[in-house]
Structures are given as C-alpha cells and as structure tokens.
CSV table of C-alpha atoms and ligand atoms in Angstrom, one decimal:
chain,number,residue,atom,x,y,z
A,1,MET,CA,0.0,0.2,0.2
A,2,ALA,CA,1.1,3.5,-1.0
A,3,ASP,CA,2.8,5.5,1.8
A,4,GLU,CA,-0.2,8.2,1.7
A,5,THR,CA,-3.2,6.3,1.1
A,6,PHE,CA,-1.4,4.4,4.5
A,7,HIS,CA,-1.3,7.5,6.1
A,8,SER,CA,-4.6,9.0,5.1
A,9,ALA,CA,-6.2,5.8,6.3
A,10,LEU,CA,-4.9,6.1,9.4
A,11,ARG,CA,-5.2,9.6,9.7
A,12,ASP,CA,-9.3,8.8,9.3
A,13,GLN,CA,-9.3,6.7,12.2
A,14,ARG,CA,-11.3,8.0,15.7
A,15,ILE,CA,-11.5,6.0,18.9
A,16,GLU,CA,-14.0,7.0,21.6
A,17,THR,CA,-12.5,6.4,25.2
A,18,PRO,CA,-14.8,5.9,28.0
A,19,SER,CA,-15.6,8.6,30.8
A,20,TRP,CA,-15.2,5.2,33.5
A,21,ALA,CA,-12.0,4.3,32.3
A,22,TYR,CA,-10.9,7.3,33.9
A,23,ALA,CA,-12.2,6.6,37.3
A,24,ASN,CA,-11.5,4.1,39.8
A,25,SER,CA,-12.8,0.6,39.6
A,26,GLY,CA,-12.1,-2.8,40.5
A,27,THR,CA,-13.6,-6.5,40.9
A,28,ARG,CA,-16.3,-7.9,43.4
A,29,PHE,CA,-13.9,-7.9,45.7
A,30,LYS,CA,-12.0,-4.6,45.7
A,31,VAL,CA,-11.3,-1.2,44.4
A,32,PHE,CA,-8.0,-0.2,44.2
A,33,ALA,CA,-7.7,3.6,44.7
A,34,GLN,CA,-5.1,5.1,42.4
A,35,PRO,CA,-3.7,8.8,43.0
A,36,GLY,CA,-4.8,11.5,40.8
A,37,VAL,CA,-7.9,9.7,39.9
A,38,PRO,CA,-10.8,12.3,38.3
A,39,ARG,CA,-13.4,13.9,41.1
A,40,ASP,CA,-16.2,14.5,38.6
A,41,PRO,CA,-17.0,14.4,34.7
A,42,TYR,CA,-14.9,17.4,34.0
A,43,GLU,CA,-11.5,16.1,35.5
A,44,LYS,CA,-12.6,12.7,33.7
A,45,ILE,CA,-12.5,14.8,30.4
A,46,ALA,CA,-9.5,16.3,30.9
A,47,ASP,CA,-7.9,13.2,31.1
A,48,ALA,CA,-9.5,12.2,27.9
A,49,ALA,CA,-7.8,15.6,26.1
A,50,VAL,CA,-4.3,14.5,27.6
A,51,VAL,CA,-5.0,11.1,25.5
A,52,HIS,CA,-6.1,12.6,22.6
A,53,ARG,CA,-3.0,15.4,22.4
A,54,LEU,CA,-1.1,12.4,22.5
A,55,THR,CA,-2.6,9.9,20.2
A,56,GLY,CA,-4.2,12.6,18.1
A,57,ILE,CA,-7.0,9.7,17.5
A,58,ALA,CA,-9.0,9.8,20.4
A,59,PRO,CA,-11.3,13.1,19.8
A,60,THR,CA,-14.6,11.7,21.6
A,61,VAL,CA,-15.1,10.6,25.2
A,62,ALA,CA,-18.1,8.6,26.1
A,63,LEU,CA,-20.0,9.5,29.2
A,64,HIS,CA,-22.2,7.0,31.3
A,65,ILE,CA,-25.3,8.2,33.1
A,66,PRO,CA,-25.4,8.5,36.1
A,67,TRP,CA,-22.1,8.3,37.0
A,68,ASP,CA,-21.2,11.5,35.1
A,69,ARG,CA,-24.3,13.5,36.0
A,70,VAL,CA,-24.0,16.9,35.7
A,71,ASP,CA,-26.5,20.1,36.0
A,72,ASN,CA,-25.6,21.4,32.9
A,73,TYR,CA,-24.6,19.0,30.1
A,74,ALA,CA,-24.4,21.8,27.7
A,75,ALA,CA,-21.7,23.2,29.6
A,76,LEU,CA,-19.8,19.8,30.0
A,77,SER,CA,-19.7,19.8,26.0
A,78,THR,CA,-18.6,23.2,26.4
A,79,TYR,CA,-15.5,22.4,28.3
A,80,ALA,CA,-14.6,19.2,26.4
A,81,THR,CA,-14.3,21.5,23.3
A,82,GLU,CA,-12.5,23.8,24.7
A,83,GLN,CA,-10.2,20.9,26.3
A,84,GLY,CA,-10.2,20.1,22.5
A,85,VAL,CA,-12.4,17.0,22.8
A,86,ALA,CA,-16.0,16.0,21.9
A,87,LEU,CA,-18.7,14.3,24.0
A,88,GLY,CA,-19.5,10.8,22.7
A,89,ALA,CA,-22.1,7.7,23.0
A,90,ILE,CA,-24.7,8.4,26.4
A,91,ASN,CA,-24.3,4.9,28.1
A,92,SER,CA,-27.5,4.6,30.0
A,93,ASN,CA,-27.7,2.5,33.3
A,94,VAL,CA,-30.4,0.7,34.0
A,95,PHE,CA,-28.1,-1.9,36.4
A,96,GLN,CA,-27.5,-0.7,39.9
A,97,ASP,CA,-31.2,0.3,41.4
A,98,ASP,CA,-32.5,-2.0,44.2
A,99,ASP,CA,-35.7,-1.6,41.9
A,100,TYR,CA,-33.8,-3.6,38.8
A,101,LYS,CA,-33.2,-6.9,40.9
A,102,LEU,CA,-35.5,-8.8,38.7
A,103,GLY,CA,-35.0,-6.9,35.6
A,104,SER,CA,-35.1,-3.4,34.2
A,105,VAL,CA,-36.7,-3.1,30.7
A,106,THR,CA,-38.0,-6.5,31.1
A,107,ASN,CA,-39.2,-6.8,34.6
A,108,PRO,CA,-42.6,-8.2,35.4
A,109,ASP,CA,-43.6,-5.3,37.4
A,110,PRO,CA,-44.9,-2.3,35.3
A,111,ALA,CA,-43.5,0.2,37.4
A,112,VAL,CA,-39.7,-0.6,37.2
A,113,ARG,CA,-40.5,-0.8,33.3
A,114,ARG,CA,-41.7,2.8,33.7
A,115,LYS,CA,-38.8,3.8,35.7
A,116,ALA,CA,-36.3,2.2,33.4
A,117,THR,CA,-38.0,3.2,29.8
A,118,ASP,CA,-37.7,7.3,31.7
A,119,HIS,CA,-33.9,6.7,32.3
A,120,LEU,CA,-33.7,6.1,28.8
A,121,LEU,CA,-35.6,8.5,27.6
A,122,GLU,CA,-33.7,11.0,30.2
A,123,CYS,CA,-30.6,10.0,28.2
A,124,VAL,CA,-31.9,11.1,24.5
A,125,ASP,CA,-32.6,14.6,26.2
A,126,ILE,CA,-29.0,14.5,27.8
A,127,MET,CA,-28.0,13.5,24.3
A,128,ASP,CA,-29.7,16.4,22.3
A,129,ALA,CA,-27.8,19.0,25.3
A,130,THR,CA,-24.4,17.5,23.9
A,131,GLY,CA,-25.0,17.0,21.1
A,132,SER,CA,-24.4,13.2,21.2
A,133,ARG,CA,-25.3,11.2,18.4
A,134,ASP,CA,-25.4,7.3,19.8
A,135,LEU,CA,-27.3,6.3,22.9
A,136,LYS,CA,-26.0,3.3,24.3
A,137,LEU,CA,-27.9,0.2,25.8
A,138,TRP,CA,-26.7,-2.7,27.8
A,139,PHE,CA,-29.1,-4.4,29.9
A,140,SER,CA,-28.1,-6.8,32.7
A,141,ASP,CA,-31.7,-8.0,32.2
A,142,GLY,CA,-32.2,-11.7,32.7
A,143,THR,CA,-33.0,-14.9,35.0
A,144,ASN,CA,-31.0,-16.9,37.2
A,145,TYR,CA,-33.2,-20.0,37.3
A,146,PRO,CA,-35.6,-21.7,35.3
A,147,GLY,CA,-39.0,-20.7,36.0
A,148,GLN,CA,-38.2,-17.6,37.3
A,149,ASP,CA,-40.2,-15.6,34.9
A,150,ASP,CA,-41.5,-16.0,31.3
A,151,ILE,CA,-38.7,-16.0,28.5
A,152,ARG,CA,-40.9,-14.6,25.6
A,153,SER,CA,-42.9,-12.1,27.3
A,154,ARG,CA,-39.4,-10.9,28.6
A,155,GLN,CA,-38.8,-10.3,24.7
A,156,ASP,CA,-41.9,-8.5,24.1
A,157,ARG,CA,-41.6,-6.4,27.4
A,158,LEU,CA,-38.0,-5.3,25.8
A,159,ALA,CA,-39.2,-4.7,21.8
A,160,GLU,CA,-42.0,-2.5,23.7
A,161,ALA,CA,-39.6,-0.6,25.5
A,162,LEU,CA,-36.9,-0.3,22.9
A,163,ARG,CA,-39.6,0.9,20.8
A,164,GLU,CA,-40.8,3.8,22.7
A,165,VAL,CA,-37.2,4.8,22.8
A,166,TYR,CA,-36.8,4.8,19.4
A,167,ASP,CA,-40.0,7.1,18.9
A,168,ARG,CA,-37.7,9.5,20.7
A,169,LEU,CA,-34.8,9.6,18.6
A,170,GLY,CA,-34.1,12.6,16.8
A,171,ASP,CA,-33.2,12.5,13.3
A,172,ASP,CA,-29.2,11.7,13.5
A,173,GLN,CA,-29.3,10.0,16.4
A,174,ARG,CA,-29.3,6.7,17.0
A,175,MET,CA,-29.9,3.5,19.4
A,176,LEU,CA,-26.4,1.0,20.2
A,177,LEU,CA,-28.0,-2.2,21.4
A,178,GLU,CA,-25.0,-4.1,23.2
A,179,TYR,CA,-25.2,-7.9,23.8
A,180,LYS,CA,-23.7,-9.9,26.4
A,181,LEU,CA,-23.7,-13.6,27.1
A,182,PHE,CA,-24.4,-14.3,30.4
A,183,GLU,CA,-23.6,-11.5,33.9
A,184,PRO,CA,-24.9,-10.8,36.1
A,185,ALA,CA,-27.8,-12.9,35.0
A,186,LEU,CA,-26.6,-16.3,35.3
A,187,TYR,CA,-29.6,-18.8,33.7
A,188,THR,CA,-31.2,-16.5,30.8
A,189,THR,CA,-29.8,-13.1,29.6
A,190,ASP,CA,-32.5,-11.0,27.7
A,191,VAL,CA,-30.3,-9.9,24.9
A,192,PRO,CA,-27.5,-12.7,24.9
A,193,ASP,CA,-26.1,-12.7,21.2
A,194,TRP,CA,-25.7,-10.7,18.6
A,195,GLY,CA,-28.6,-13.0,16.7
A,196,THR,CA,-30.8,-11.1,19.3
A,197,ALA,CA,-30.0,-7.5,19.3
A,198,TYR,CA,-29.7,-8.0,15.5
A,199,ALA,CA,-33.4,-8.8,15.5
A,200,HIS,CA,-34.5,-6.0,17.7
A,201,CYS,CA,-32.5,-3.8,15.5
A,202,LEU,CA,-33.7,-4.8,12.2
A,203,GLU,CA,-37.6,-4.3,13.5
A,204,LEU,CA,-36.9,-1.5,15.0
A,205,GLY,CA,-35.4,0.3,11.8
A,206,PRO,CA,-32.5,2.3,10.7
A,207,LYS,CA,-31.1,4.0,13.6
A,208,ALA,CA,-31.0,1.0,15.1
A,209,GLN,CA,-27.6,-0.7,15.6
A,210,VAL,CA,-25.5,-3.5,16.9
A,211,VAL,CA,-22.8,-2.6,19.5
A,212,ILE,CA,-20.2,-5.5,19.9
A,213,ASP,CA,-18.1,-5.5,23.0
A,214,THR,CA,-15.3,-8.0,22.3
A,215,GLY,CA,-15.5,-9.4,25.8
A,216,HIS,CA,-19.1,-10.3,25.8
A,217,HIS,CA,-19.0,-13.5,23.7
A,218,ALA,CA,-18.3,-17.6,24.7
A,219,PRO,CA,-14.9,-18.2,24.7
A,220,GLY,CA,-13.5,-19.0,21.0
A,221,THR,CA,-16.2,-17.2,19.7
A,222,ASN,CA,-15.4,-15.6,16.1
A,223,ILE,CA,-15.7,-12.2,16.2
A,224,GLU,CA,-14.8,-11.1,12.9
A,225,PHE,CA,-17.8,-13.5,11.6
A,226,ILE,CA,-20.2,-11.3,13.4
A,227,VAL,CA,-18.2,-7.8,12.3
A,228,ALA,CA,-19.0,-9.4,8.7
A,229,PHE,CA,-22.3,-10.3,8.7
A,230,LEU,CA,-23.5,-7.3,10.6
A,231,LEU,CA,-21.5,-4.8,8.3
A,232,ARG,CA,-22.7,-6.5,5.0
A,233,ARG,CA,-26.4,-6.1,6.3
A,234,GLY,CA,-25.4,-2.3,7.8
A,235,LYS,CA,-26.3,-3.2,10.8
A,236,LEU,CA,-23.3,-2.8,12.9
A,237,GLY,CA,-22.9,0.3,14.8
A,238,ALA,CA,-20.1,0.3,17.4
A,239,PHE,CA,-17.6,-1.5,19.1
A,240,ASP,CA,-16.4,-1.7,23.0
A,241,PHE,CA,-13.3,-3.1,22.6
A,242,ASN,CA,-11.5,-4.7,25.6
A,243,SER,CA,-10.0,-8.2,26.4
A,244,ARG,CA,-10.5,-10.7,27.8
A,245,PHE,CA,-9.0,-14.2,29.0
A,246,TYR,CA,-12.1,-15.9,30.6
A,247,ALA,CA,-15.3,-13.9,30.8
A,248,ASP,CA,-15.9,-9.8,30.4
A,249,ASP,CA,-12.6,-9.1,31.7
A,250,ASP,CA,-12.7,-5.6,30.4
A,251,LEU,CA,-8.8,-5.8,30.0
A,252,MET,CA,-6.6,-3.6,27.7
A,253,VAL,CA,-7.6,-3.8,24.3
A,254,GLY,CA,-5.2,-6.2,21.9
A,255,ALA,CA,-3.9,-7.3,25.3
A,256,ALA,CA,-5.1,-10.8,25.2
A,257,ASP,CA,-4.9,-11.5,21.8
A,258,PRO,CA,-3.7,-9.4,19.3
A,259,PHE,CA,-4.3,-11.4,16.1
A,260,GLN,CA,-8.1,-11.8,16.7
A,261,LEU,CA,-7.8,-7.8,16.9
A,262,PHE,CA,-6.1,-7.8,14.0
A,263,ARG,CA,-8.8,-10.2,12.3
A,264,ILE,CA,-11.5,-7.7,13.3
A,265,MET,CA,-9.9,-4.6,12.2
A,266,TYR,CA,-9.2,-6.8,8.8
A,267,GLU,CA,-12.8,-7.3,8.5
A,268,ILE,CA,-13.4,-3.4,8.9
A,269,VAL,CA,-11.0,-2.4,6.2
A,270,ARG,CA,-12.5,-5.2,4.1
A,271,GLY,CA,-15.9,-3.7,4.7
A,272,ASP,CA,-14.5,0.2,3.7
A,273,ALA,CA,-15.7,0.8,7.6
A,274,LEU,CA,-12.5,2.8,9.0
A,275,LYS,CA,-13.7,6.2,8.1
A,276,PRO,CA,-16.1,8.0,10.3
A,277,GLU,CA,-18.4,8.5,7.3
A,278,ALA,CA,-19.0,4.7,7.6
A,279,GLY,CA,-20.4,5.5,11.0
A,280,ILE,CA,-19.1,2.8,13.1
A,281,ALA,CA,-18.2,4.2,16.3
A,282,PHE,CA,-14.9,2.2,17.9
A,283,MET,CA,-15.0,2.3,21.2
A,284,LEU,CA,-12.9,1.5,24.1
A,285,ASP,CA,-15.0,0.2,27.3
A,286,GLN,CA,-12.2,-0.9,29.9
A,287,CYS,CA,-11.5,-0.8,33.6
A,288,HIS,CA,-7.8,-0.3,34.7
A,289,ASN,CA,-7.8,-2.0,38.0
A,290,ILE,CA,-4.2,-2.2,38.7
A,291,GLU,CA,-2.6,-0.7,36.1
A,292,THR,CA,-2.1,3.1,35.8
A,293,LYS,CA,-4.7,4.4,33.8
A,294,ILE,CA,-3.9,7.3,31.5
A,295,PRO,CA,-1.0,5.1,30.1
A,296,ALA,CA,-3.3,2.1,29.8
A,297,ILE,CA,-5.7,4.0,27.6
A,298,ILE,CA,-3.2,5.2,25.5
A,299,ARG,CA,-1.6,1.9,25.3
A,300,SER,CA,-5.1,0.4,24.1
A,301,VAL,CA,-5.5,3.4,21.5
A,302,LEU,CA,-2.2,2.3,20.3
A,303,ASN,CA,-3.3,-1.0,20.0
A,304,VAL,CA,-5.9,-0.9,18.4
A,305,GLN,CA,-3.9,1.7,15.7
A,306,GLU,CA,-1.5,-1.6,15.4
A,307,ALA,CA,-3.9,-3.6,14.3
A,308,THR,CA,-5.6,-1.7,11.7
A,309,ALA,CA,-1.7,-0.6,10.1
A,310,LYS,CA,-1.6,-4.3,10.2
A,311,ALA,CA,-4.7,-4.5,8.4
A,312,LEU,CA,-4.4,-2.1,6.1
A,313,LEU,CA,-1.0,-3.5,5.0
A,314,VAL,CA,-3.1,-6.8,3.7
A,315,ASP,CA,-2.2,-7.2,0.0
A,316,ARG,CA,-5.9,-7.9,-0.7
A,317,GLU,CA,-5.4,-7.9,-4.6
A,318,ALA,CA,-3.3,-10.8,-4.0
A,319,LEU,CA,-5.1,-12.1,-1.4
A,320,ALA,CA,-8.7,-12.6,-3.8
A,321,ASP,CA,-6.4,-14.2,-6.3
A,322,VAL,CA,-5.1,-16.8,-4.3
A,323,GLN,CA,-8.3,-17.1,-2.6
A,324,ASN,CA,-10.0,-17.5,-5.9
A,325,GLN,CA,-7.5,-20.2,-7.2
A,326,GLY,CA,-8.6,-22.0,-4.2
A,327,ASP,CA,-4.9,-21.9,-2.9
A,328,VAL,CA,-5.4,-22.4,0.9
A,329,LEU,CA,-1.8,-22.2,2.0
A,330,ALA,CA,-1.1,-19.0,0.1
A,331,ALA,CA,-4.2,-17.2,1.0
A,332,ASN,CA,-3.0,-17.9,4.9
A,333,ALA,CA,-0.1,-16.5,4.2
A,334,VAL,CA,-0.8,-13.1,2.9
A,335,LEU,CA,-2.9,-12.6,5.6
A,336,MET,CA,0.1,-13.9,8.2
A,337,ASP,CA,2.7,-11.6,6.2
A,338,ALA,CA,0.5,-8.8,7.2
A,339,PHE,CA,0.1,-9.3,10.8
A,340,ASN,CA,3.7,-10.3,11.2
A,341,THR,CA,4.8,-7.2,10.0
A,342,ASP,CA,6.4,-5.3,12.5
A,343,VAL,CA,4.3,-1.5,11.9
A,344,ARG,CA,5.9,0.3,15.0
A,345,PRO,CA,8.2,2.1,12.8
A,346,LEU,CA,5.6,2.8,10.4
A,347,LEU,CA,3.9,4.4,13.1
A,348,ALA,CA,6.5,5.9,14.5
A,349,ASP,CA,7.1,7.8,10.8
A,350,PHE,CA,3.2,8.7,10.9
A,351,ARG,CA,3.0,10.0,14.2
A,352,ALA,CA,6.1,12.3,13.1
A,353,ALA,CA,4.4,13.2,10.2
A,354,GLU,CA,1.4,14.9,11.8
A,355,GLY,CA,3.3,16.5,14.1
A,356,LEU,CA,2.9,14.0,17.2
A,357,ASP,CA,5.5,12.5,19.7
A,358,PRO,CA,6.7,8.9,18.0
A,359,ASP,CA,6.1,7.3,21.2
A,360,PRO,CA,3.0,8.5,23.2
A,361,VAL,CA,3.6,6.4,26.3
A,362,ALA,CA,7.0,7.5,26.8
A,363,ALA,CA,5.8,11.5,26.0
A,364,TYR,CA,2.9,11.2,28.7
A,365,HIS,CA,5.5,10.1,31.5
A,366,ARG,CA,8.0,13.5,30.7
A,367,SER,CA,5.0,15.4,30.2
A,368,GLY,CA,4.5,15.9,34.2
A,369,TYR,CA,0.8,15.6,33.9
A,370,PHE,CA,0.6,12.8,36.7
A,371,ASP,CA,2.6,14.8,39.4
A,372,LYS,CA,0.0,17.7,38.3
A,373,ILE,CA,-2.8,15.7,38.7
A,374,ARG,CA,-1.5,14.1,41.9
A,375,THR,CA,-0.7,17.0,43.7
A,376,GLU,CA,-3.9,19.0,42.3
A,377,ARG,CA,-6.6,16.4,42.7
A,378,ALA,CA,-6.4,16.3,46.7
A,379,GLY,CA,-9.7,15.9,48.9
A,380,GLY,CA,-12.9,15.2,47.5
A,381,VAL,CA,-14.2,12.3,46.6
A,382,GLN,CA,-12.6,10.3,43.7
A,383,ALA,CA,-14.9,8.5,40.9
A,384,GLY,CA,-15.7,5.0,40.9
A,385,TRP,CA,-18.6,3.5,39.8
A,386,GLY,CA,-21.0,4.7,41.9
A,387,ALA,CA,-22.4,1.3,43.2
B,401,PSV,C1,-21.4,-4.3,30.5
B,401,PSV,O1,-21.0,-4.8,30.7
B,401,PSV,C2,-21.1,-3.0,29.9
B,401,PSV,O2,-20.3,-3.8,28.9
B,401,PSV,C3,-21.8,-1.7,28.9
B,401,PSV,O3,-21.2,-1.6,28.2
B,401,PSV,C4,-21.5,-0.8,30.0
B,401,PSV,O4,-22.3,0.3,30.2
B,401,PSV,C5,-20.4,-1.1,30.8
B,401,PSV,O5,-20.1,-2.5,31.1
B,401,PSV,C6,-20.0,-0.3,31.8
B,401,PSV,O6,-20.4,-1.0,32.7
B,402,MN,MN1,-19.5,-2.8,27.0
C-alpha cells in the first residue's frame, strides 16, 4: 500500500475513550484507589483530552449516566470543546438500582419498566444537550433460575421499551444495542447474543444498530464473522473494545489476543468501514484496576492503531487472487504476512509526520501531567462506579 493511502487511512481513524476508564474501578472483591484519579466528569474529560493530544486519534469521550451526571450538560460539552475533545456516546445505566433486581425494561413489574424506560428517555434528552449521536444500551436483564420468569414475555417487554425510546430519537440520533452472553444474569440473559440484538434492531429500523463488545462472547467465538455479517447488513453501529482471558475481563484491548484484534480490523478495512462516514463508533470499554489509567488508555488506543495498520497492509488483490484459485496456504500466508509485519516503525513515522511524539506513552511520562493531577486532585471524592 502506498504511503499516502496508508497515512490517510490512519488519519481517518477515531477511537472513543470511556469516561469510566479514567475513574477508579475494580472487581466485586476490591476497588483499588489510585492517586490523581478524577473527582468529577470535568476531570475525566481533562484526562481524555491528554490521551487525544498525545495519540491524535481519540477525539471523543463516552459518558455514562448517572456516573457522569451534571447539572448543565451544555456546559460540560463546552468544556470538552475547550479541551480539544467532544462528548461521544451516552451510556445508559439500568443495572444499579435495587428496583432492577428482577430486571429493568423486562421486569415483571410495569412500574419498574416505566422507571427504566424513563431513564433511557432522559438519556436522549441529555444527548440533545451534549450533541451526542449515540445512545448505548446495555441491559443486565435476565433470570437466574429456570421458571423464574417467562422468557418470551420478557422479549415482548424489551421490544416495547426499545420501540418507545427509538421513537423518541432525533433524526441524527441512533440507538446502539449491546449484547452480552451472561453476567449478572446466570441462567437466561434477555439480550445474550448478536442474533438477538440484530433481530430487535432490524424490527426497530435504521437508527438501531448493534454494538459488539469484544469481551461479551463465549470463549472461542469467531468475532470477525459477526463483524463481517453485520457490516454486510448495514447493522454494525459500534465496538466496545477490550480484551478477555476468561469472561468480561475488561482488560486492555489487544492485550489478550492481538491476532483476534487484527482479524476484526481486517474485516473493517475489507468492509471499507474505517472512515467516520461509515458510521461505526470505535469505542473502548475497559477498566484499569491495577495498572495506571492514562498510560493504559494510551496503550489501548495504540493497540487498536497497530492492528489497523497491519490490516491495512494486507495485500487484498493478491489475497483475492489466491482465494479464487482455492490456494488455501497462499491465502493464509498473505494474511499472516501482514499480521507478522512490525508496524511500529511505520507508525512512529506516521506520528512524526502528524506532528505527534512517535512514542505517546513515553511522551506522557515526560509530560509531568501525572505529578500535576496527583498534587492538584487532593481532597474530594474520587470518581468510581457509584455502585
Ligand atoms: C456491560 O458489561 C458494559 O459492557 C456496558 O457497555 C456498560 O455500559 C459498560 O460495561 C460499563 O458498565
Ligand atoms: Mn460494553
């Protein structure tokens, strides 16, 4: 691939970082506090702006409501602009109230369903104020025991709530429906897989799209197949990138399986879906429980960029030739050649050409930002899950 085509594809790349990744997080056993962690959404945005300044490709921050609740969302949006970033997807939260013990929009109690749907509608109001395009929906809804509730009725209740929220969306707004195999529900989950999410989105209409959270599958699932299928049908709206060894581990994307990330990004390149006009939101959804947060987020952004660079290097013409000849080994070799290329020098050159430091993690450590936030952010309460 010619240098200019390669550079221009990389220049088009946008990765959204999640506000909650800057805050304290942990497992159900322990949340480890870290020095310098933001105390409010403004400080999370300041950190996200640092990640963008150093990587050049992370210009938006996803918010989570209620974790990022503020009195004035327009003011928050203005602050983000002043910092050089913009507010991205609004993530709803119908999983942390006692009322949701038996589900949110699928709860057998109509009053709880009403409360949950009202929260989703409130998130669309917030999108109006922030100028966000995407409402991201993840439901923890499901059951733990056979017979606990009627599986089919729960689908009806889900469809009804989704329809009400869909009808409230503005012309330029979208609904992104995320699926997850299990957890916290352990027997049935109401949106457990891409097929269920796809079926609901299809029924709703063009403003409803599926989100692939890479950590939300059974081990061994071929995620690139899901990417190819949804892209072909125009129903892939976004990614929540992270990596997993066992369940929904929320570790840094590309840490557990860089080859899988490459295969996913190859389908994106193959489907001409890298550029922002393709409408795919490439988001991170991670928690940095034991590693320092800002460098981990920079590392994650760079991991996606590296996988993308390798995917761009696949010689697609040569690949198509050998695929059509049925030459299995040659076809596999074309793909592996790209994956095995060390793209780090190419990316360092690209960053230098863009006026960035070739090594954004080292630049962060040199910047003195960590010392500054560690000193300045004394007092107050560090942000966290609010659980
Ligand atoms: C659920 O596990 C999820 O992936 C959803 O995207 C949530 O919004 C996010 O995690 C944060 O809890
Ligand atoms: Mn997610």
